[in-house]
């Protein structure tokens, strides 16, 4: 993270790049989509980050599924809100195929970097997208590609682990 | 945009009167307090004077004041100094602390737990330690009880006098960390039955780099730093005279202004609390009465702390949170959890700490922008209320 840049905005956001702060200040595409074709819910409020992604999917002229609209609802820190917003920007208008290629590194790059301790927020954003697409496949009763199924399994597994870890606190 | 600082519990600006008092001790009266010549004696005189002022503030004798580099060092000295002083073969191996102590007590106790047993006393939902709980936990092998005077996070003031009385009766040393309370509320080590007390300069408009440990006469400690034997052999190091002179000046001002300033801050604090609690699903952390004049701590349902702090900062208002993210520990505040808050609840806390330069206008500004910020965060969140 370039120190020179962060000075410009003159806030305690020395931790975050100007792009992160700008995105946090004015996040894009937040809110619900009514009758969404897919919803991805990730994170855990106990850990302090919860991200919900809604997608609207339609077919383009080539008969490919593409994400016509995407919105997010996030409870979380600056990084969680910024990664939520940026993934909606990255995904909007892309085909499902293209969207699933987006990695956490793409998210981090698009934000001009993230503090290491906040990398998990970029993972969360990508996971939310995967889950939303997975949900879309389920709802539309389409055959789920093996790669997507695998990603979904991994997300589900880590979710279970976290939930177990925080069980003691929930009581 | 004029920035508003409401994080006086973290640190305070040096008061101009303090700075002025310190100034000559950098380049003119720069002597080493251990030197025999006039430069040294000049510095020594300033050190002695400062010791007297700080002793006066807490009703101690000057020879009971040990200057250190920070409150953290003082707390370490109290704990380790006492622990290491136990004679070989001694069976005394037990320390009691409250569950809401500052990290430097928590970590010191944790480190000592390799050779000592540490009991953490719970607090009630307002953050109060019940002296009876302390009494119950004291065992024949207990050497030390440490309960902070006032909480850095929630501002709750403990019943130190009562806990001290119990410890005195049971012949157990009693330490209190008064970093947040010194200069804000009266402290009398004799009346409060305190054996060891920690305080800090930078919390009371003095410079950073000076702290003190009050050690009641007759109590033996082992030093952490060995060397030239400064501070009665308890803290070898060339004495930081400018910082200590500043600490003393800061203490002197606090003593003079404490009563009036306390009243002023309580009025502002209570106005803030009244207004903030009008926000839906907002709560006050800590005690409504036994509370530092300058502390307010809230939690908002379905609001994450770091987002809150950053949005306030974008409005030019500096506050803090006990929450996970801000401190870069991804764990919820153990203090708020000790009050019985759930982790998800303790993520949404806001600590506002007022100080000498806080104006009503500044508080009004916070009152004005906070509801909108909370609403914005909730609008983005899936948990709209």
Coordinates of C-alpha atoms in Angstrom, one line a residue:
Chain A
X1 CA 0.0 0.0 0.0
X2 CA 1.5 3.3 -1.0
X3 CA 1.8 5.6 1.9
X4 CA 1.9 8.6 -0.3
X5 CA -1.6 8.0 -1.6
X6 CA -3.3 7.4 1.7
X7 CA -2.1 10.8 3.0
X8 CA -4.4 12.6 0.6
X9 CA -7.6 11.6 2.2
X10 CA -6.4 12.6 5.6
X11 CA -8.4 10.2 7.7
X12 CA -7.5 7.4 10.0
X13 CA -7.8 5.3 6.9
X14 CA -4.1 5.1 6.7
X15 CA -4.8 1.3 6.8
X16 CA -6.8 1.4 3.6
X17 CA -6.1 2.6 0.1
X18 CA -8.0 5.6 -1.3
X19 CA -10.0 3.3 -3.5
X20 CA -11.1 1.2 -0.5
X21 CA -12.1 4.3 1.3
X22 CA -13.9 5.8 -1.7
X23 CA -15.8 2.5 -2.2
X24 CA -16.7 2.3 1.5
X25 CA -17.9 5.9 1.5
X26 CA -20.1 5.5 -1.5
X27 CA -20.7 1.8 -2.1
X28 CA -22.3 0.7 -5.4
X29 CA -25.3 -1.6 -5.8
X30 CA -26.3 -2.1 -2.2
X31 CA -29.8 -3.3 -1.3
X32 CA -32.0 -6.2 -2.2
X33 CA -33.2 -7.6 -5.5
X34 CA -36.8 -8.7 -5.3
X35 CA -37.3 -12.1 -6.9
X36 CA -33.5 -12.6 -7.3
X37 CA -32.5 -15.6 -9.3
X38 CA -29.8 -16.5 -6.9
X39 CA -28.8 -15.4 -3.4
X40 CA -25.4 -16.1 -1.8
X41 CA -25.2 -15.8 2.0
X42 CA -21.7 -16.0 3.5
X43 CA -19.9 -15.0 6.7
X44 CA -20.9 -15.1 10.3
X45 CA -22.2 -12.3 12.5
X46 CA -20.2 -13.6 15.4
X47 CA -17.0 -13.0 13.4
X48 CA -18.3 -9.6 12.4
X49 CA -18.8 -10.0 8.7
X50 CA -21.9 -11.1 6.9
X51 CA -22.3 -10.7 3.1
X52 CA -25.4 -11.4 1.1
X53 CA -25.3 -11.2 -2.7
X54 CA -28.4 -11.1 -5.0
X55 CA -28.2 -11.8 -8.7
X56 CA -30.6 -11.4 -11.6
X57 CA -29.7 -13.7 -14.5
X58 CA -30.9 -13.4 -18.1
X59 CA -29.7 -14.9 -21.4
X60 CA -27.8 -12.8 -23.9
X61 CA -28.1 -13.1 -27.7
X62 CA -25.6 -16.0 -27.7
X63 CA -27.9 -17.8 -25.3
X64 CA -25.4 -17.5 -22.5
X65 CA -26.4 -16.8 -19.0
X66 CA -25.3 -13.3 -17.9
X67 CA -25.6 -11.4 -14.7
X68 CA -27.9 -8.5 -15.5
X69 CA -28.1 -7.1 -12.0
X70 CA -26.4 -7.7 -8.8
X71 CA -26.8 -6.2 -5.3
X72 CA -25.3 -6.7 -1.9
X73 CA -26.2 -6.4 1.7
X74 CA -23.3 -6.5 4.1
X75 CA -22.7 -6.2 7.8
X76 CA -19.1 -5.7 8.4
X77 CA -16.0 -3.6 8.5
X78 CA -14.7 -1.2 5.9
X79 CA -13.0 -3.9 3.9
X80 CA -16.1 -6.1 3.9
X81 CA -18.2 -3.3 2.5
X82 CA -15.6 -2.3 -0.1
X83 CA -15.1 -5.9 -1.3
X84 CA -18.9 -6.3 -1.5
X85 CA -19.2 -3.2 -3.6
X86 CA -16.3 -3.9 -5.9
X87 CA -17.4 -7.5 -6.7
X88 CA -20.8 -6.1 -7.8
X89 CA -18.9 -3.8 -10.1
X90 CA -16.7 -6.6 -11.4
X91 CA -19.5 -9.0 -12.0
X92 CA -22.3 -6.8 -13.4
X93 CA -22.9 -7.5 -17.1
X94 CA -20.6 -10.5 -17.2
X95 CA -21.6 -14.0 -18.2
X96 CA -21.8 -16.6 -15.4
X97 CA -18.8 -18.3 -16.8
X98 CA -16.7 -15.1 -16.7
X99 CA -18.0 -14.1 -13.3
X100 CA -16.8 -17.4 -11.8
X101 CA -13.3 -16.7 -13.0
X102 CA -13.0 -13.7 -10.7
X103 CA -10.6 -14.4 -7.8
X104 CA -9.8 -12.8 -4.5
X105 CA -6.7 -11.3 -6.1
X106 CA -8.9 -9.6 -8.7
X107 CA -10.9 -8.1 -5.9
X108 CA -7.8 -7.0 -4.0
X109 CA -6.2 -5.5 -7.1
X110 CA -9.4 -3.6 -8.0
X111 CA -9.3 -2.0 -4.6
X112 CA -5.6 -1.0 -5.0
X113 CA -4.7 -3.5 -2.2
X114 CA -6.0 -4.5 1.2
X115 CA -4.3 -4.9 4.5
X116 CA -3.3 -8.6 4.9
X117 CA -5.4 -9.1 7.9
X118 CA -8.4 -8.1 5.8
X119 CA -7.7 -10.5 2.9
X120 CA -10.5 -12.8 4.2
X121 CA -13.0 -10.1 3.1
X122 CA -11.9 -10.5 -0.5
X123 CA -12.4 -14.3 -0.1
X124 CA -15.8 -13.6 1.4
X125 CA -16.9 -11.6 -1.6
X126 CA -15.8 -14.3 -4.1
X127 CA -17.5 -16.9 -1.9
X128 CA -20.7 -14.9 -1.9
X129 CA -20.7 -14.8 -5.6
X130 CA -20.0 -18.5 -5.9
X131 CA -22.9 -19.2 -3.5
X132 CA -25.3 -16.9 -5.4
X133 CA -24.5 -18.6 -8.7
X134 CA -24.8 -22.0 -7.1
X135 CA -28.2 -21.0 -5.7
X136 CA -29.2 -19.8 -9.2
X137 CA -28.2 -23.2 -10.7
X138 CA -30.2 -25.0 -7.9
X139 CA -33.3 -22.8 -8.3
X140 CA -33.3 -23.0 -12.1
X141 CA -32.7 -26.8 -11.8
X142 CA -29.7 -26.6 -14.1
X143 CA -27.0 -29.1 -14.0
X144 CA -24.3 -27.9 -11.6
X145 CA -20.8 -27.9 -13.1
X146 CA -18.3 -30.0 -11.2
X147 CA -16.1 -27.1 -10.5
X148 CA -18.9 -25.1 -8.9
X149 CA -20.1 -28.0 -6.8
X150 CA -16.6 -28.4 -5.5
X151 CA -16.3 -24.7 -4.6
X152 CA -19.6 -24.8 -2.9
X153 CA -18.6 -27.8 -0.8
X154 CA -15.4 -26.0 0.3
X155 CA -17.4 -22.9 1.4
X156 CA -20.0 -24.9 3.2
X157 CA -17.3 -26.9 5.0
X158 CA -15.4 -23.8 6.2
X159 CA -18.7 -22.3 7.3
X160 CA -19.5 -25.3 9.4
X161 CA -16.1 -25.1 11.0
X162 CA -16.5 -21.4 11.9
X163 CA -20.0 -22.0 13.3
X164 CA -18.7 -24.8 15.5
X165 CA -15.8 -22.6 16.7
X166 CA -18.2 -19.9 17.8
X167 CA -20.8 -22.1 19.3
X168 CA -19.4 -21.6 22.7
X169 CA -19.8 -17.8 22.4
X170 CA -23.3 -18.1 21.1
X171 CA -24.5 -19.5 24.4
Chain B
X1 CA -13.3 20.8 8.2
X2 CA -12.3 21.2 11.8
X3 CA -11.5 17.9 13.3
X4 CA -13.2 16.8 16.5
X5 CA -11.2 14.6 18.9
X6 CA -13.3 12.4 21.2
X7 CA -10.8 9.8 22.1
X8 CA -9.2 11.2 25.2
X9 CA -9.2 7.8 26.8
X10 CA -6.6 6.7 24.2
X11 CA -4.4 9.7 24.8
X12 CA -4.6 13.4 25.3
X13 CA -2.8 16.4 23.8
X14 CA -0.1 17.9 26.0
X15 CA -1.6 21.0 27.7
X16 CA 0.3 24.2 26.6
X17 CA 1.0 25.0 30.3
X18 CA 2.6 21.6 30.6
X19 CA 4.7 22.0 27.5
X20 CA 5.9 25.4 28.7
X21 CA 6.9 23.9 32.0
X22 CA 8.9 21.1 30.3
X23 CA 10.6 23.3 27.8
X24 CA 13.7 24.3 29.8
X25 CA 14.4 20.7 30.7
X26 CA 15.5 19.8 27.2
X27 CA 18.4 22.0 26.4
X28 CA 19.0 24.3 29.4
X29 CA 18.3 22.2 32.5
X30 CA 19.3 19.0 30.8
X31 CA 21.4 17.5 33.6
X32 CA 21.5 13.9 34.8
X33 CA 19.8 13.5 38.2
X34 CA 22.7 11.3 39.3
X35 CA 25.4 13.9 38.7
X36 CA 26.9 15.7 41.6
X37 CA 27.5 19.0 39.9
X38 CA 25.0 21.9 39.6
X39 CA 23.5 20.6 36.4
X40 CA 22.8 17.3 38.0
X41 CA 21.4 18.9 41.1
X42 CA 19.2 21.2 39.1
X43 CA 17.6 18.1 37.5
X44 CA 17.4 16.3 40.8
X45 CA 15.6 19.2 42.3
X46 CA 13.1 19.2 39.5
X47 CA 12.6 15.4 40.0
X48 CA 12.1 15.8 43.7
X49 CA 9.6 18.6 43.2
X50 CA 7.7 16.5 40.7
X51 CA 7.6 13.6 43.0
X52 CA 6.1 15.8 45.7
X53 CA 3.4 17.1 43.4
X54 CA 2.3 13.6 42.3
X55 CA 2.5 12.3 45.9
X56 CA 0.2 15.1 46.9
X57 CA -2.4 14.3 44.2
X58 CA -2.9 10.8 45.6
X59 CA -2.1 11.5 49.3
X60 CA 1.1 9.4 49.3
X61 CA 4.6 10.2 50.6
X62 CA 7.1 11.2 47.9
X63 CA 9.3 8.2 48.7
X64 CA 6.4 6.0 47.7
X65 CA 6.3 7.3 44.1
X66 CA 8.4 5.4 41.5
X67 CA 8.6 7.0 38.1
X68 CA 8.5 4.7 35.2
X69 CA 8.2 5.0 31.4
X70 CA 4.6 4.1 31.1
X71 CA 1.6 2.6 32.9
X72 CA 2.3 -0.7 31.2
X73 CA 5.7 -0.7 32.8
X74 CA 4.2 0.2 36.2
X75 CA 1.8 -2.6 35.9
X76 CA 4.6 -5.0 34.9
X77 CA 6.7 -3.8 37.8
X78 CA 3.9 -4.2 40.3
X79 CA 3.1 -7.8 39.2
X80 CA 6.5 -9.2 38.4
X81 CA 8.3 -7.1 41.0
X82 CA 6.1 -8.7 43.6
X83 CA 6.0 -12.2 42.1
X84 CA 9.8 -12.4 41.7
X85 CA 10.2 -11.2 45.3
X86 CA 8.6 -14.3 46.7
X87 CA 11.3 -16.2 48.7
X88 CA 12.5 -19.5 47.1
X89 CA 10.2 -22.3 48.1
X90 CA 7.4 -19.9 49.0
X91 CA 4.0 -21.4 48.4
X92 CA 2.4 -18.1 47.6
X93 CA 1.5 -18.6 44.0
X94 CA -1.9 -17.1 43.4
X95 CA -2.9 -13.8 41.8
X96 CA -6.4 -12.3 41.4
X97 CA -7.4 -9.9 38.7
X98 CA -10.7 -8.7 37.3
X99 CA -11.9 -9.9 34.0
X100 CA -11.9 -6.4 32.5
X101 CA -8.4 -5.3 33.1
X102 CA -6.3 -3.5 30.5
X103 CA -4.3 -5.7 28.1
X104 CA -1.1 -4.9 29.9
X105 CA -2.5 -6.5 33.1
X106 CA -4.1 -9.4 31.2
X107 CA -0.9 -10.2 29.4
X108 CA 1.4 -9.8 32.4
X109 CA -0.9 -12.1 34.4
X110 CA -1.0 -14.6 31.5
X111 CA 2.8 -14.5 31.3
X112 CA 3.1 -15.1 35.0
X113 CA 0.7 -18.0 34.8
X114 CA 3.6 -20.2 34.0
X115 CA 4.5 -20.1 37.7
X116 CA 1.4 -18.6 39.3
X117 CA -2.3 -19.4 39.3
X118 CA -4.4 -16.5 38.1
X119 CA -8.1 -16.1 39.0
X120 CA -10.2 -13.7 37.0
X121 CA -13.1 -12.2 38.9
X122 CA -16.2 -11.7 36.8
X123 CA -18.1 -8.4 36.6
X124 CA -21.8 -7.7 36.6
X125 CA -23.5 -6.3 33.5
X126 CA -22.4 -2.8 34.4
X127 CA -18.8 -3.8 34.7
X128 CA -18.7 -3.8 38.6
X129 CA -16.6 -6.2 40.5
X130 CA -18.3 -7.4 43.6
X131 CA -15.9 -7.1 46.5
X132 CA -17.4 -10.2 48.0
X133 CA -16.3 -12.2 45.0
X134 CA -12.7 -11.0 45.7
X135 CA -13.0 -12.1 49.3
X136 CA -14.2 -15.5 48.3
X137 CA -11.4 -16.0 45.9
X138 CA -8.6 -15.1 48.3
X139 CA -6.7 -18.2 49.4
X140 CA -3.8 -18.7 51.8
X141 CA -1.4 -18.6 48.8
X142 CA -2.8 -15.4 47.2
X143 CA -0.1 -12.7 47.0
X144 CA -1.8 -10.1 44.9
X145 CA -5.2 -8.7 44.0
X146 CA -5.4 -6.2 41.1
X147 CA -8.6 -4.4 40.2
X148 CA -8.5 -1.4 37.9
X149 CA -9.9 1.8 39.4
X150 CA -11.8 2.8 36.3
X151 CA -12.3 1.0 33.0
X152 CA -10.6 2.3 29.9
X153 CA -13.3 1.0 27.8
X154 CA -16.6 1.4 29.6
X155 CA -15.6 3.9 32.3
X156 CA -17.0 2.0 35.2
X157 CA -15.5 3.0 38.6
X158 CA -14.9 0.1 41.0
X159 CA -15.4 0.1 44.7
X160 CA -11.7 0.2 45.4
X161 CA -11.9 1.2 49.0
X162 CA -14.0 -1.9 49.9
X163 CA -11.8 -4.3 47.9
X164 CA -8.7 -2.7 49.5
X165 CA -10.2 -3.2 52.9
X166 CA -10.8 -6.8 52.3
X167 CA -7.2 -7.3 51.0
X168 CA -5.8 -5.5 54.0
X169 CA -7.7 -7.7 56.4
X170 CA -6.6 -10.8 54.5
X171 CA -3.0 -9.5 54.3
X172 CA -2.9 -9.7 50.5
X173 CA -1.3 -6.9 48.5
X174 CA -3.7 -4.8 46.5
X175 CA -2.9 -3.1 43.3
X176 CA -5.0 -0.8 41.2
X177 CA -4.5 0.5 37.7
X178 CA -5.6 4.2 37.9
X179 CA -4.4 5.1 34.5
X180 CA -7.9 6.3 33.5
X181 CA -9.0 7.8 36.8
X182 CA -6.0 9.8 37.9
X183 CA -6.7 13.5 37.6
X184 CA -10.4 12.9 36.8
X185 CA -11.7 11.7 40.1
X186 CA -10.2 12.0 43.6
X187 CA -7.7 9.3 44.6
X188 CA -6.5 8.8 48.1
X189 CA -4.3 5.8 48.5
X190 CA -4.6 5.8 52.2
X191 CA -8.4 6.0 52.3
X192 CA -8.7 3.5 49.5
X193 CA -6.5 0.9 51.2
X194 CA -4.2 0.6 48.2
X195 CA -0.8 -0.9 48.3
X196 CA 0.3 -0.3 44.7
X197 CA -1.2 2.1 42.2
X198 CA -0.4 2.7 38.5
X199 CA -0.9 6.0 36.8
X200 CA 0.1 7.6 33.5
X201 CA 1.1 11.0 32.3
X202 CA -0.3 11.0 28.7
X203 CA -3.8 10.4 29.9
X204 CA -3.8 13.7 31.8
X205 CA -2.5 16.1 29.3
X206 CA 1.1 15.3 30.1
X207 CA 3.7 13.9 27.7
X208 CA 4.0 10.3 26.7
X209 CA 6.8 8.3 28.2
X210 CA 6.1 8.9 31.9
X211 CA 4.2 6.8 34.3
X212 CA 4.3 6.1 38.0
X213 CA 3.9 3.3 40.4
X214 CA 2.9 4.1 44.0
X215 CA 4.5 1.5 46.3
X216 CA 3.3 1.7 49.8
X217 CA 6.2 2.1 52.2
X218 CA 7.5 -1.2 53.4
X219 CA 6.6 -3.2 50.3
X220 CA 9.5 -4.9 48.6
X221 CA 9.6 -5.3 44.9
X222 CA 12.3 -6.7 42.6
X223 CA 13.2 -4.3 39.8
X224 CA 12.6 -5.1 36.1
X225 CA 15.6 -3.0 35.1
X226 CA 18.9 -3.3 36.8
X227 CA 21.6 -0.7 36.5
X228 CA 22.4 2.6 38.1
X229 CA 19.9 2.3 40.8
X230 CA 17.6 5.2 40.0
X231 CA 14.2 5.4 41.6
X232 CA 15.2 3.8 44.8
X233 CA 16.8 1.0 42.9
X234 CA 13.4 0.0 41.4
X235 CA 13.9 1.6 38.0
X236 CA 17.4 2.0 36.7
X237 CA 17.6 4.3 33.7
X238 CA 18.6 7.9 33.3
X239 CA 15.6 9.8 34.5
X240 CA 13.4 11.3 31.8
X241 CA 13.3 14.7 33.6
X242 CA 11.3 16.7 31.0
X243 CA 8.6 14.1 30.8
X244 CA 8.4 13.8 34.6
X245 CA 8.3 17.6 35.0
X246 CA 5.5 17.6 32.5
X247 CA 3.7 14.8 34.3
X248 CA 3.8 16.8 37.5
X249 CA 2.6 20.0 35.9
X250 CA -0.2 18.0 34.4
X251 CA -1.1 16.6 37.8
X252 CA -1.0 20.0 39.4
X253 CA -3.5 21.4 36.8
X254 CA -5.8 18.4 37.2
X255 CA -5.8 18.8 41.0
X256 CA -6.8 22.4 40.7
X257 CA -9.4 22.0 38.0
X258 CA -10.8 18.5 38.8
X259 CA -14.0 19.5 40.6
X260 CA -15.1 22.0 38.0
X261 CA -14.0 20.0 35.0
X262 CA -15.7 16.9 36.3
X263 CA -19.0 18.7 36.6
X264 CA -18.6 20.2 33.1
X265 CA -17.8 16.9 31.5
X266 CA -20.6 15.0 33.3
X267 CA -23.0 17.5 31.9
X268 CA -21.7 17.1 28.4
X269 CA -21.5 13.3 28.7
X270 CA -25.0 13.0 30.0
X271 CA -26.3 15.2 27.2
X272 CA -24.6 12.9 24.7
X273 CA -25.9 9.7 26.4
X274 CA -29.5 11.0 26.4
X275 CA -29.3 12.0 22.7
X276 CA -27.6 8.8 21.5
X277 CA -30.0 6.5 23.3
X278 CA -32.8 8.0 21.2
X279 CA -31.3 6.1 18.2
X280 CA -33.3 3.0 17.8
X281 CA -31.8 -0.2 19.2
X282 CA -28.9 1.6 20.9
X283 CA -27.6 0.8 24.4
X284 CA -25.3 2.2 27.0
X285 CA -22.4 0.0 28.1
X286 CA -21.1 0.4 31.6
X287 CA -22.6 1.9 34.7
X288 CA -25.0 4.9 34.7
X289 CA -23.6 6.5 37.8
X290 CA -20.3 4.9 38.8
X291 CA -18.7 6.1 35.7
X292 CA -15.8 8.4 34.7
X293 CA -17.0 11.9 33.9
X294 CA -15.5 11.7 30.4
X295 CA -16.6 8.3 29.3
X296 CA -19.6 7.2 27.2
X297 CA -19.7 3.8 25.6
X298 CA -22.6 2.5 23.4
X299 CA -23.5 -0.4 21.3
X300 CA -25.8 -0.4 18.3
X301 CA -27.6 -3.4 17.1
X302 CA -26.6 -4.5 13.6
X303 CA -23.8 -2.0 13.3
X304 CA -20.2 -3.0 12.9
X305 CA -17.7 -0.9 14.9
X306 CA -15.0 -0.3 12.4
X307 CA -17.5 0.9 9.8
X308 CA -18.9 3.2 12.4
X309 CA -15.6 4.7 13.5
X310 CA -14.5 5.2 9.9
X311 CA -17.7 6.9 8.9
X312 CA -17.4 9.2 11.9
X313 CA -13.8 9.8 10.9
X314 CA -14.9 10.8 7.4
X315 CA -17.0 13.4 9.2
X316 CA -14.0 14.6 11.1
X317 CA -14.9 13.0 14.4
X318 CA -12.4 10.7 16.1
X319 CA -13.8 8.1 18.4
X320 CA -12.9 4.5 19.0
X321 CA -14.5 1.1 19.5
X322 CA -13.8 -1.9 21.6
X323 CA -14.5 -3.9 18.6
X324 CA -12.5 -6.5 16.8
X325 CA -11.5 -4.8 13.7
X326 CA -10.3 -1.5 14.9
X327 CA -7.6 -3.0 17.1
X328 CA -6.7 -5.4 14.3
X329 CA -7.4 -8.3 16.5
X330 CA -10.3 -10.1 14.9
X331 CA -11.8 -10.9 18.3
X332 CA -14.6 -9.2 20.0
X333 CA -13.8 -7.0 23.0
X334 CA -13.3 -9.2 26.0
X335 CA -14.4 -6.4 28.2
X336 CA -17.9 -6.2 26.6
X337 CA -18.1 -9.9 26.6
X338 CA -17.4 -9.9 30.3
X339 CA -20.5 -7.7 30.7
X340 CA -22.5 -10.5 29.1
X341 CA -22.7 -9.1 25.6
X342 CA -22.7 -11.6 22.8
X343 CA -19.8 -11.4 20.3
X344 CA -22.1 -10.1 17.6
X345 CA -23.3 -7.4 20.0
X346 CA -19.8 -6.4 21.0
X347 CA -18.8 -5.7 17.4
X348 CA -21.0 -2.6 17.3
X349 CA -19.6 -0.6 20.2
X350 CA -18.6 3.0 20.2
X351 CA -16.5 4.6 22.9
X352 CA -16.6 8.4 23.1
X353 CA -14.2 9.9 25.6
X354 CA -14.4 13.6 26.3
X355 CA -11.7 15.8 27.6
X356 CA -10.4 19.2 28.6
X357 CA -10.8 20.7 25.1
X358 CA -14.1 19.2 24.3
X359 CA -16.8 21.8 23.7
X360 CA -20.6 21.5 23.7
X361 CA -20.5 22.4 20.0
X362 CA -18.4 19.3 19.3
X363 CA -20.8 17.1 21.2
X364 CA -23.7 18.6 19.3
X365 CA -22.0 17.9 16.1
X366 CA -21.6 14.2 17.0
X367 CA -25.2 14.1 18.1
X368 CA -26.1 15.6 14.8
X369 CA -24.3 13.2 12.5
X370 CA -24.4 9.9 14.4
X371 CA -28.0 8.9 13.7
X372 CA -27.5 9.3 9.9
X373 CA -24.3 7.2 10.1
X374 CA -26.0 4.4 12.0
X375 CA -28.9 4.4 9.6
X376 CA -26.5 4.3 6.6
X377 CA -24.7 1.3 8.0
X378 CA -27.9 -0.5 8.8
X379 CA -29.2 0.3 5.3
X380 CA -26.3 -1.5 3.8
X381 CA -26.6 -4.4 6.2
X382 CA -28.9 -7.4 5.7
X383 CA -30.3 -6.9 9.2
X384 CA -32.4 -3.8 8.6
X385 CA -34.2 -2.6 11.6

